[in-house]
């Protein structure tokens, strides 16, 4: 989905998860879940918080292979409002800018609605805009969908109990 205001890509995803909002919120902040969800990129947290749950004002530096190139990206957790919202923003990396917002809503049926808004600006001016149109927006959307799919599976099948930093009970 393109933001017509800035003409830069803004990716919007919505995922319904059969799990309590507190569990989904913590899984979304889990470094270990993130690593599990992007195993195919060999993504690792190499500096800042490297395991457990991210907190406000913490940084995470990720190293991964994307589009055939090993890259590092550092993000800062800029806001945390348990169990409804958190945001992370680019500090250093291949993008010119990004802000990833995570929203959580408890539904009447006990499920959790998780919404992602990933607003980014590619580097390299017009070449970056061309990359967005040709492949980057689709690539980033697939990465976020993969992460959300894994989060949903882990929340619903109980594997979350094996991850560092997770509480024993989310009732």
Backbone as ProteinMPNN parsed JSONL, in Angstrom:
{"seq_chain_A": "XXXXXXXXXXXXXXXXXXXXXXXXXXXXXXXXXXXXXXXXXXXXXXXXXXXXXXXXXXXXXXXXXXXXXXXXXXXXXXXXXXXXXXXXXXXXXXXXXXXXXXXXXXXXXXXXXXXXXXXXXXXXXXXXXXXXXXXXXXXXXXXXXXXXXXXXXXXXXXXXXXXXXXXXXXX", "coords_chain_A": {"N_chain_A": [[0.852, -1.172, 0.0], [0.628, 2.177, -0.863], [1.57, 5.244, 0.536], [-0.003, 8.095, -0.149], [0.58, 10.664, 0.589], [3.39, 11.041, 1.042], [4.38, 9.577, -0.998], [5.956, 7.417, -0.531], [6.591, 3.987, 0.243], [4.27, 2.384, 2.418], [3.656, -0.233, 4.401], [0.937, -2.183, 5.314], [-0.246, -4.551, 7.503], [-2.458, -7.048, 8.759], [-3.132, -9.35, 11.26], [-4.855, -12.036, 12.651], [-4.825, -13.634, 15.719], [-5.126, -16.507, 17.648], [-4.902, -16.158, 20.648], [-4.045, -14.771, 23.884], [-3.87, -11.184, 24.289], [-1.673, -10.24, 25.776], [0.267, -12.231, 25.472], [0.675, -12.203, 22.678], [1.619, -9.593, 22.324], [4.062, -9.744, 23.793], [5.395, -11.756, 22.304], [5.714, -10.4, 19.886], [7.632, -8.592, 20.639], [9.793, -10.179, 21.047], [13.117, -11.033, 20.632], [14.089, -13.564, 20.091], [11.929, -14.896, 18.876], [11.773, -13.362, 16.56], [14.223, -14.027, 15.321], [13.782, -16.773, 14.875], [11.641, -16.581, 13.076], [12.799, -15.547, 10.797], [14.693, -17.337, 9.853], [15.589, -18.198, 7.336], [17.054, -16.069, 6.363], [19.252, -16.082, 7.857], [19.293, -14.391, 10.02], [20.557, -12.599, 12.776], [20.797, -11.275, 16.071], [23.173, -9.005, 16.902], [24.209, -6.981, 18.47], [23.462, -4.657, 21.174], [20.313, -5.371, 22.569], [20.14, -8.826, 22.537], [18.669, -11.095, 23.013], [15.576, -12.305, 24.434], [12.993, -9.975, 25.503], [12.408, -6.912, 23.879], [12.717, -3.596, 25.172], [11.577, -0.237, 25.898], [13.666, 2.336, 24.656], [15.809, 0.682, 24.145], [18.29, -0.687, 21.939], [18.681, -2.71, 18.992], [20.884, -4.484, 17.041], [20.86, -5.936, 13.979], [22.067, -8.597, 11.966], [21.984, -9.861, 8.755], [21.335, -11.736, 5.742], [20.133, -10.282, 2.989], [18.571, -10.109, -0.101], [20.814, -11.187, -1.284], [22.962, -9.903, -0.106], [24.955, -9.422, 2.748], [23.97, -7.621, 5.526], [23.895, -5.012, 8.033], [21.701, -3.675, 10.467], [20.505, -1.257, 12.644], [18.087, -0.735, 15.085], [15.997, 1.326, 17.154], [13.993, 1.027, 19.997], [11.354, 2.979, 20.301], [8.955, 3.524, 21.548], [6.777, 2.092, 23.943], [3.801, 0.748, 24.901], [2.339, -1.14, 26.977], [-0.229, -3.411, 26.656], [-0.607, -2.797, 24.058], [0.739, -1.344, 22.051], [3.805, -0.803, 20.318], [6.829, 0.662, 19.031], [9.479, 0.707, 16.655], [12.42, 2.255, 15.341], [14.611, 3.128, 12.663], [18.068, 3.428, 13.281], [20.553, 3.055, 12.162], [21.498, 1.848, 8.995], [20.617, 0.192, 5.86], [18.336, 1.469, 4.853], [16.991, 4.756, 4.206], [15.242, 5.752, 6.012], [13.096, 4.327, 8.483], [10.1, 3.393, 10.16], [8.564, 1.197, 12.276], [5.543, 0.293, 13.327], [3.605, -1.346, 15.801], [0.515, -2.601, 16.546], [-1.985, -3.714, 18.836], [-5.014, -5.359, 19.465], [-7.469, -6.503, 21.623], [-9.923, -8.829, 20.927], [-13.499, -9.418, 21.016], [-14.042, -12.146, 20.938], [-11.901, -13.278, 22.166], [-9.623, -13.544, 20.691], [-6.613, -12.008, 19.326], [-6.015, -9.079, 17.548], [-3.494, -8.171, 15.515], [-1.731, -5.494, 14.227], [0.445, -4.255, 11.796], [2.359, -1.486, 10.827], [4.514, -0.46, 8.544], [6.581, 1.923, 7.674], [8.659, 3.273, 5.35], [11.633, 4.665, 3.823], [13.493, 4.321, 1.0], [17.036, 4.313, 0.269], [19.067, 6.285, -2.002], [17.547, 8.015, -3.626], [15.825, 8.553, -6.628], [16.546, 6.083, -7.709], [16.146, 4.389, -5.547], [13.364, 4.645, -5.296], [12.6, 3.424, -7.648], [13.553, 0.824, -7.149], [11.79, 0.163, -5.078], [9.337, -0.035, -6.461], [9.94, -2.057, -8.3], [10.828, -4.324, -6.763], [11.448, -4.119, -3.937], [9.392, -3.277, -2.094], [7.593, -5.438, -2.275], [9.294, -7.504, -1.4], [9.859, -6.701, 1.268], [7.265, -6.77, 2.314], [6.717, -9.53, 2.146], [8.66, -10.499, 3.969], [7.718, -9.411, 6.418], [5.187, -10.631, 6.484], [5.987, -13.302, 6.735], [7.22, -13.237, 9.242], [4.992, -12.58, 10.849], [3.36, -14.8, 10.357], [4.875, -16.87, 11.515], [4.893, -15.941, 14.174], [2.152, -16.142, 14.778], [1.785, -18.961, 14.54], [3.543, -19.924, 16.583], [2.418, -18.741, 18.838], [-0.091, -19.963, 18.885], [0.406, -22.728, 18.943], [1.804, -23.249, 21.244], [4.588, -23.255, 21.389], [5.793, -20.975, 22.27], [6.446, -21.15, 24.903], [8.995, -22.099, 25.06], [10.703, -20.053, 24.477], [13.154, -17.604, 25.42], [12.587, -15.238, 28.066], [9.827, -15.229, 28.052], [6.756, -15.245, 29.848], [5.472, -17.674, 32.178], [2.757, -18.093, 32.158], [-0.057, -16.884, 30.449], [-2.717, -15.917, 31.165]], "CA_chain_A": [[0.0, 0.0, 0.0], [1.441, 3.381, -0.981], [1.118, 6.441, 1.24], [-0.069, 9.124, -1.182], [1.103, 11.918, 1.127], [4.82, 11.161, 0.811], [4.702, 8.733, -2.13], [6.872, 6.381, -0.076], [5.814, 2.809, 0.636], [3.837, 2.097, 3.78], [3.09, -1.576, 4.376], [-0.063, -2.415, 6.364], [-0.617, -5.958, 7.634], [-3.343, -7.378, 9.872], [-3.086, -10.781, 11.552], [-5.672, -12.464, 13.776], [-4.115, -14.693, 16.428], [-5.939, -17.116, 18.699], [-4.054, -16.117, 21.848], [-4.253, -13.54, 24.653], [-3.15, -9.997, 23.831], [-0.4, -10.126, 26.492], [1.186, -13.17, 24.833], [0.985, -11.717, 21.332], [2.455, -8.405, 22.526], [5.413, -10.172, 24.162], [6.012, -12.439, 21.168], [6.099, -9.396, 18.891], [8.838, -7.929, 21.144], [10.799, -11.203, 21.304], [14.253, -11.17, 19.721], [14.222, -14.977, 19.742], [10.881, -15.18, 17.899], [12.185, -12.689, 15.319], [15.273, -14.855, 14.717], [13.111, -17.983, 14.404], [10.776, -16.272, 11.934], [13.59, -15.186, 9.614], [15.815, -18.274, 9.759], [16.063, -18.288, 5.954], [17.993, -14.97, 6.089], [20.32, -16.241, 8.848], [19.252, -13.166, 10.824], [21.062, -12.709, 14.146], [20.958, -10.03, 16.834], [24.623, -9.007, 17.167], [24.567, -5.925, 19.432], [22.303, -4.169, 21.915], [19.544, -6.512, 23.09], [20.349, -9.955, 21.627], [17.75, -12.168, 23.377], [14.505, -11.851, 25.323], [11.996, -9.008, 25.038], [12.89, -5.534, 23.775], [12.096, -2.595, 26.04], [11.72, 1.142, 25.429], [15.001, 2.942, 24.631], [16.848, -0.297, 23.814], [18.608, -0.871, 20.523], [19.02, -4.045, 18.499], [21.573, -4.501, 15.751], [20.607, -7.191, 13.276], [22.894, -8.942, 10.803], [21.265, -10.848, 7.946], [21.566, -11.709, 4.301], [18.928, -9.898, 2.257], [18.804, -9.842, -1.521], [22.16, -11.635, -1.619], [23.984, -9.07, 0.526], [24.936, -9.403, 4.207], [23.789, -6.24, 5.969], [23.587, -4.751, 9.437], [20.701, -2.635, 10.662], [20.256, -0.995, 14.062], [16.835, -0.031, 15.36], [15.759, 1.793, 18.513], [12.61, 0.907, 20.448], [11.049, 4.374, 20.643], [7.741, 3.644, 22.356], [6.17, 0.843, 24.395], [2.579, 0.935, 25.685], [1.848, -2.512, 27.177], [-0.066, -4.473, 25.705], [-1.354, -2.277, 22.908], [1.508, -0.652, 21.018], [5.216, -0.432, 20.429], [7.408, 1.128, 17.769], [10.93, 0.747, 16.507], [12.833, 3.136, 14.252], [15.976, 2.969, 12.169], [19.166, 4.253, 13.754], [21.62, 2.917, 11.171], [21.273, 0.719, 8.108], [20.495, 0.413, 4.417], [17.242, 2.382, 4.533], [17.163, 6.157, 4.575], [14.369, 5.927, 7.172], [11.94, 3.472, 8.66], [9.403, 3.302, 11.442], [7.705, 0.017, 12.295], [4.601, 0.39, 14.434], [2.922, -2.595, 16.098], [-0.719, -2.325, 17.287], [-2.622, -4.934, 19.317], [-6.377, -5.144, 19.951], [-8.162, -7.688, 22.121], [-11.228, -8.974, 20.297], [-14.554, -9.958, 21.89], [-13.997, -13.613, 20.934], [-10.689, -13.722, 22.849], [-8.458, -13.49, 19.807], [-5.897, -10.731, 19.289], [-5.772, -8.504, 16.233], [-2.187, -7.516, 15.473], [-1.577, -4.676, 13.018], [1.773, -3.704, 11.538], [2.493, -0.396, 9.868], [5.945, -0.319, 8.271], [6.752, 3.124, 6.849], [10.095, 3.361, 5.078], [12.161, 5.393, 2.681], [14.691, 3.692, 0.464], [18.118, 5.246, -0.053], [19.425, 6.471, -3.417], [16.623, 8.871, -4.37], [14.979, 7.971, -7.675], [16.89, 4.661, -7.848], [15.456, 3.72, -4.446], [11.94, 4.586, -5.645], [12.489, 2.401, -8.692], [13.713, -0.461, -6.457], [10.526, -0.086, -4.377], [8.326, -0.454, -7.428], [10.332, -3.299, -8.954], [10.96, -5.512, -5.915], [11.707, -3.964, -2.51], [8.157, -3.265, -1.309], [7.103, -6.815, -2.257], [10.223, -8.267, -0.566], [9.63, -6.324, 2.667], [5.942, -7.283, 2.688], [6.853, -10.981, 2.373], [9.399, -10.699, 5.224], [6.806, -9.123, 7.53], [4.169, -11.686, 6.495], [6.633, -14.503, 7.268], [7.382, -13.013, 10.681], [3.668, -12.664, 11.477], [2.905, -16.186, 10.254], [5.594, -17.617, 12.548], [4.384, -15.488, 15.472], [0.824, -16.757, 14.929], [1.973, -20.394, 14.784], [4.186, -20.126, 17.883], [1.436, -18.362, 19.863], [-1.222, -20.885, 18.896], [0.781, -24.132, 19.2], [2.438, -23.381, 22.555], [6.056, -23.22, 21.355], [6.258, -19.749, 22.921], [6.946, -21.518, 26.237], [10.414, -22.442, 24.935], [11.471, -18.851, 24.156], [13.646, -16.813, 26.567], [11.892, -14.004, 28.432], [8.374, -15.37, 28.03], [6.169, -15.631, 31.128], [4.996, -19.072, 32.212], [1.325, -18.15, 31.975], [-0.691, -15.693, 29.878], [-4.168, -16.115, 31.329]], "C_chain_A": [[0.898, 1.235, 0.0], [0.774, 4.532, -0.232], [1.144, 7.588, 0.232], [0.496, 10.46, -0.706], [2.584, 12.094, 0.792], [5.277, 10.377, -0.411], [5.787, 7.715, -1.794], [6.037, 5.192, 0.366], [5.484, 2.787, 2.126], [3.12, 0.756, 3.695], [2.161, -1.725, 5.579], [-0.405, -3.902, 6.357], [-1.516, -6.132, 8.846], [-3.344, -8.896, 10.022], [-3.956, -11.057, 12.771], [-5.021, -13.691, 14.394], [-4.994, -15.203, 17.57], [-5.048, -17.266, 19.936], [-4.338, -14.81, 22.582], [-3.362, -12.399, 24.17], [-1.78, -9.869, 24.502], [0.659, -11.03, 25.87], [1.622, -12.653, 23.47], [1.909, -10.493, 21.414], [3.896, -8.803, 22.857], [6.109, -10.908, 23.025], [6.48, -11.447, 20.106], [7.365, -8.651, 19.315], [10.003, -8.901, 21.351], [11.873, -11.256, 20.219], [14.316, -12.607, 19.202], [13.15, -15.417, 18.739], [11.25, -14.574, 16.551], [13.229, -13.532, 14.586], [14.665, -16.125, 14.127], [12.326, -17.714, 13.122], [11.55, -15.957, 10.657], [14.832, -16.06, 9.478], [16.422, -18.31, 8.361], [17.032, -17.156, 5.585], [19.229, -15.06, 6.981], [20.438, -15.003, 9.734], [19.687, -13.452, 12.254], [21.066, -11.317, 14.776], [22.408, -10.018, 17.313], [25.071, -7.921, 18.135], [23.292, -5.36, 20.043], [21.616, -5.359, 22.55], [19.702, -7.659, 22.085], [19.475, -11.163, 21.95], [16.676, -11.592, 24.294], [13.623, -10.806, 24.664], [12.561, -7.593, 25.01], [12.055, -4.616, 24.658], [12.33, -1.212, 25.434], [13.155, 1.631, 25.647], [16.133, 1.94, 24.413], [17.079, -0.307, 22.31], [18.852, -2.354, 20.252], [19.732, -3.845, 17.175], [21.438, -5.897, 15.174], [21.623, -7.36, 12.161], [22.167, -10.055, 10.062], [21.657, -10.706, 6.493], [20.235, -11.451, 3.615], [19.317, -9.553, 0.833], [20.254, -10.134, -1.911], [23.293, -10.874, -0.95], [23.842, -9.157, 2.042], [24.934, -7.947, 4.66], [23.628, -6.188, 7.478], [22.625, -3.579, 9.509], [20.488, -2.489, 12.165], [18.955, -0.225, 14.195], [16.742, 0.275, 16.847], [14.283, 1.598, 18.835], [12.227, 2.274, 21.011], [9.827, 4.528, 21.53], [7.245, 2.251, 22.717], [4.989, 1.207, 25.285], [1.941, -0.438, 25.882], [0.325, -2.536, 27.212], [-0.712, -4.079, 24.384], [-0.509, -1.713, 21.771], [2.992, -0.661, 21.346], [5.732, -0.081, 19.047], [8.916, 1.003, 17.815], [11.265, 1.561, 15.266], [14.299, 2.913, 13.913], [16.927, 3.951, 12.842], [20.274, 4.255, 12.699], [21.322, 1.704, 10.308], [21.044, 1.155, 6.675], [19.366, 1.36, 4.03], [17.634, 3.815, 4.874], [16.392, 6.436, 5.864], [13.452, 4.724, 7.269], [11.394, 3.608, 10.068], [8.444, 2.126, 11.329], [6.847, 0.105, 13.542], [3.818, -0.916, 14.539], [1.722, -2.253, 16.993], [-1.387, -3.648, 17.645], [-3.994, -4.588, 19.883], [-6.965, -6.472, 20.389], [-9.553, -7.702, 21.499], [-12.219, -9.622, 21.267], [-14.509, -11.485, 21.997], [-12.724, -14.162, 21.583], [-9.448, -13.754, 21.975], [-7.796, -12.112, 19.916], [-5.704, -10.323, 17.838], [-4.453, -7.747, 16.315], [-2.065, -6.778, 14.139], [-0.154, -4.143, 12.966], [1.648, -2.562, 10.545], [3.992, -0.149, 9.717], [6.113, 0.778, 7.23], [8.248, 3.299, 6.609], [10.398, 4.217, 3.856], [13.442, 4.704, 2.251], [15.774, 4.747, 0.235], [18.193, 5.453, -1.571], [18.375, 7.193, -4.256], [15.767, 8.126, -5.362], [15.291, 6.494, -7.893], [16.219, 3.838, -6.743], [13.971, 3.589, -4.724], [11.689, 3.522, -6.709], [12.608, 1.003, -8.074], [12.434, -0.828, -5.705], [9.492, -0.669, -5.328], [8.661, -1.829, -8.002], [10.355, -4.51, -8.016], [10.98, -5.251, -4.412], [10.437, -3.979, -1.656], [7.583, -4.684, -1.188], [7.979, -7.684, -1.346], [9.988, -7.971, 0.912], [8.276, -6.833, 3.161], [6.024, -8.769, 2.996], [7.612, -11.272, 3.671], [8.486, -10.491, 6.435], [5.699, -10.179, 7.629], [4.737, -12.975, 7.081], [6.784, -14.397, 8.783], [6.032, -13.181, 11.389], [3.106, -14.082, 11.439], [3.569, -17.042, 11.342], [5.088, -17.234, 13.929], [3.026, -16.137, 15.759], [0.957, -18.235, 15.275], [2.505, -20.65, 16.187], [3.22, -19.777, 19.021], [0.362, -19.424, 20.008], [-0.84, -22.322, 19.231], [1.547, -24.336, 20.503], [3.953, -23.356, 22.56], [6.63, -21.985, 22.028], [6.865, -20.051, 24.285], [8.443, -21.809, 26.23], [11.292, -21.211, 24.711], [11.921, -18.101, 25.411], [12.799, -15.556, 26.795], [10.385, -14.096, 28.472], [7.898, -15.799, 29.416], [5.682, -17.071, 31.044], [3.513, -19.162, 31.901], [0.81, -16.823, 31.437], [-2.206, -15.861, 29.963], [-4.795, -14.789, 31.739]], "O_chain_A": [[1.834, 1.317, 0.794], [-0.429, 4.758, -0.356], [2.221, 8.005, -0.194], [0.855, 11.302, -1.529], [2.997, 13.152, 0.318], [6.431, 10.491, -0.823], [6.462, 7.209, -2.691], [4.903, 5.36, 0.814], [6.312, 3.127, 2.972], [2.108, 0.622, 3.007], [2.543, -1.435, 6.713], [-0.805, -4.448, 5.329], [-1.352, -5.437, 9.849], [-3.53, -9.631, 9.052], [-3.818, -10.397, 13.802], [-4.705, -14.66, 13.704], [-5.533, -14.421, 18.353], [-4.522, -18.34, 20.224], [-4.815, -13.849, 21.979], [-2.245, -12.622, 23.703], [-0.822, -9.435, 23.861], [1.82, -10.638, 25.755], [2.811, -12.666, 23.149], [2.869, -10.385, 20.652], [4.841, -8.268, 22.276], [7.302, -10.701, 22.804], [7.531, -11.64, 19.496], [8.094, -8.135, 18.468], [11.081, -8.491, 21.783], [11.58, -11.492, 19.047], [14.566, -12.838, 18.018], [13.43, -16.221, 17.85], [11.06, -15.208, 15.513], [13.134, -13.729, 13.374], [14.997, -16.509, 13.006], [12.344, -18.522, 12.194], [11.013, -16.086, 9.557], [15.887, -15.595, 9.047], [17.637, -18.438, 8.217], [17.757, -17.269, 4.596], [20.137, -14.235, 6.885], [21.532, -14.617, 10.145], [19.244, -14.423, 12.868], [21.306, -10.315, 14.102], [22.828, -10.914, 18.045], [26.218, -7.941, 18.582], [22.194, -5.549, 19.518], [22.288, -6.273, 23.026], [19.426, -7.476, 20.899], [19.529, -12.163, 21.235], [16.851, -10.514, 24.862], [13.512, -10.746, 23.439], [13.127, -7.126, 25.999], [10.859, -4.83, 24.862], [13.182, -1.045, 24.562], [13.768, 1.371, 26.682], [17.303, 2.314, 24.489], [16.192, 0.018, 21.52], [19.18, -3.132, 21.148], [19.249, -3.13, 16.297], [21.837, -6.891, 15.779], [21.996, -6.396, 11.494], [21.782, -11.062, 10.655], [22.228, -9.701, 6.072], [19.328, -12.283, 3.65], [20.264, -8.804, 0.592], [20.844, -9.442, -2.741], [24.464, -11.166, -1.198], [22.744, -8.989, 2.573], [25.772, -7.148, 4.243], [23.273, -7.178, 8.118], [22.711, -2.628, 8.733], [20.312, -3.481, 12.873], [18.736, 0.786, 13.528], [17.324, -0.417, 17.683], [13.418, 1.961, 18.037], [12.714, 2.678, 22.067], [9.672, 5.552, 22.196], [7.288, 1.337, 21.893], [5.15, 1.889, 26.298], [1.112, -0.865, 25.078], [-0.286, -1.652, 27.813], [-1.288, -4.912, 23.684], [-0.987, -1.612, 20.641], [3.386, -0.54, 22.507], [5.156, -0.47, 18.03], [9.546, 1.169, 18.86], [10.526, 1.568, 14.282], [15.11, 2.557, 14.769], [16.636, 5.141, 12.96], [20.854, 5.294, 12.383], [20.939, 0.652, 10.82], [21.245, 2.316, 6.316], [19.435, 1.994, 2.977], [18.496, 4.053, 5.72], [16.815, 7.238, 6.696], [13.066, 4.157, 6.247], [12.117, 3.894, 11.022], [7.621, 2.062, 10.415], [7.342, 0.006, 14.664], [3.423, -1.512, 13.537], [1.892, -1.683, 18.071], [-1.362, -4.593, 16.856], [-4.135, -3.654, 20.672], [-6.964, -7.445, 19.634], [-10.271, -6.703, 21.541], [-11.82, -10.291, 22.22], [-14.891, -12.05, 23.021], [-12.488, -15.37, 21.558], [-8.342, -13.969, 22.47], [-8.343, -11.185, 20.513], [-5.282, -11.125, 17.005], [-4.316, -6.8, 17.09], [-2.267, -7.355, 13.071], [0.38, -3.646, 13.958], [0.927, -2.658, 9.552], [4.653, 0.312, 10.648], [5.821, 0.581, 6.05], [9.016, 3.455, 7.558], [9.55, 4.451, 2.995], [14.363, 4.527, 3.048], [15.474, 5.923, 0.032], [17.436, 4.836, -2.32], [18.32, 7.003, -5.471], [15.064, 7.181, -5.003], [14.392, 5.723, -8.228], [15.776, 2.715, -6.986], [13.371, 2.555, -4.43], [10.685, 2.811, -6.667], [11.852, 0.1, -8.433], [12.034, -1.992, -5.692], [8.852, -1.676, -5.027], [7.776, -2.667, -8.173], [9.952, -5.603, -8.413], [10.547, -6.124, -3.66], [10.407, -4.624, -0.608], [7.137, -5.08, -0.111], [7.457, -8.513, -0.6], [9.923, -8.895, 1.723], [8.158, -7.278, 4.303], [5.465, -9.228, 3.992], [7.248, -12.195, 4.399], [8.484, -11.299, 7.364], [5.317, -10.576, 8.73], [4.054, -13.668, 7.836], [6.508, -15.349, 9.513], [5.95, -13.854, 12.416], [2.448, -14.516, 12.386], [2.905, -17.838, 12.005], [4.875, -18.105, 14.772], [2.789, -16.625, 16.864], [0.309, -18.712, 16.207], [1.976, -21.499, 16.905], [3.209, -20.45, 20.052], [-0.05, -19.75, 21.122], [-1.669, -23.07, 19.75], [1.905, -25.465, 20.838], [4.561, -23.43, 23.628], [7.823, -21.943, 22.328], [7.706, -19.295, 24.771], [9.088, -21.769, 27.277], [12.517, -21.323, 24.753], [11.152, -17.977, 26.364], [12.357, -14.905, 25.848], [9.721, -13.145, 28.883], [8.544, -16.61, 30.08], [5.506, -17.613, 29.953], [3.047, -20.198, 31.426], [1.199, -15.76, 31.919], [-2.887, -15.936, 28.94], [-6.008, -14.714, 31.935]]}, "name": "protein", "num_of_chains": 1, "seq": "XXXXXXXXXXXXXXXXXXXXXXXXXXXXXXXXXXXXXXXXXXXXXXXXXXXXXXXXXXXXXXXXXXXXXXXXXXXXXXXXXXXXXXXXXXXXXXXXXXXXXXXXXXXXXXXXXXXXXXXXXXXXXXXXXXXXXXXXXXXXXXXXXXXXXXXXXXXXXXXXXXXXXXXXXXX"}
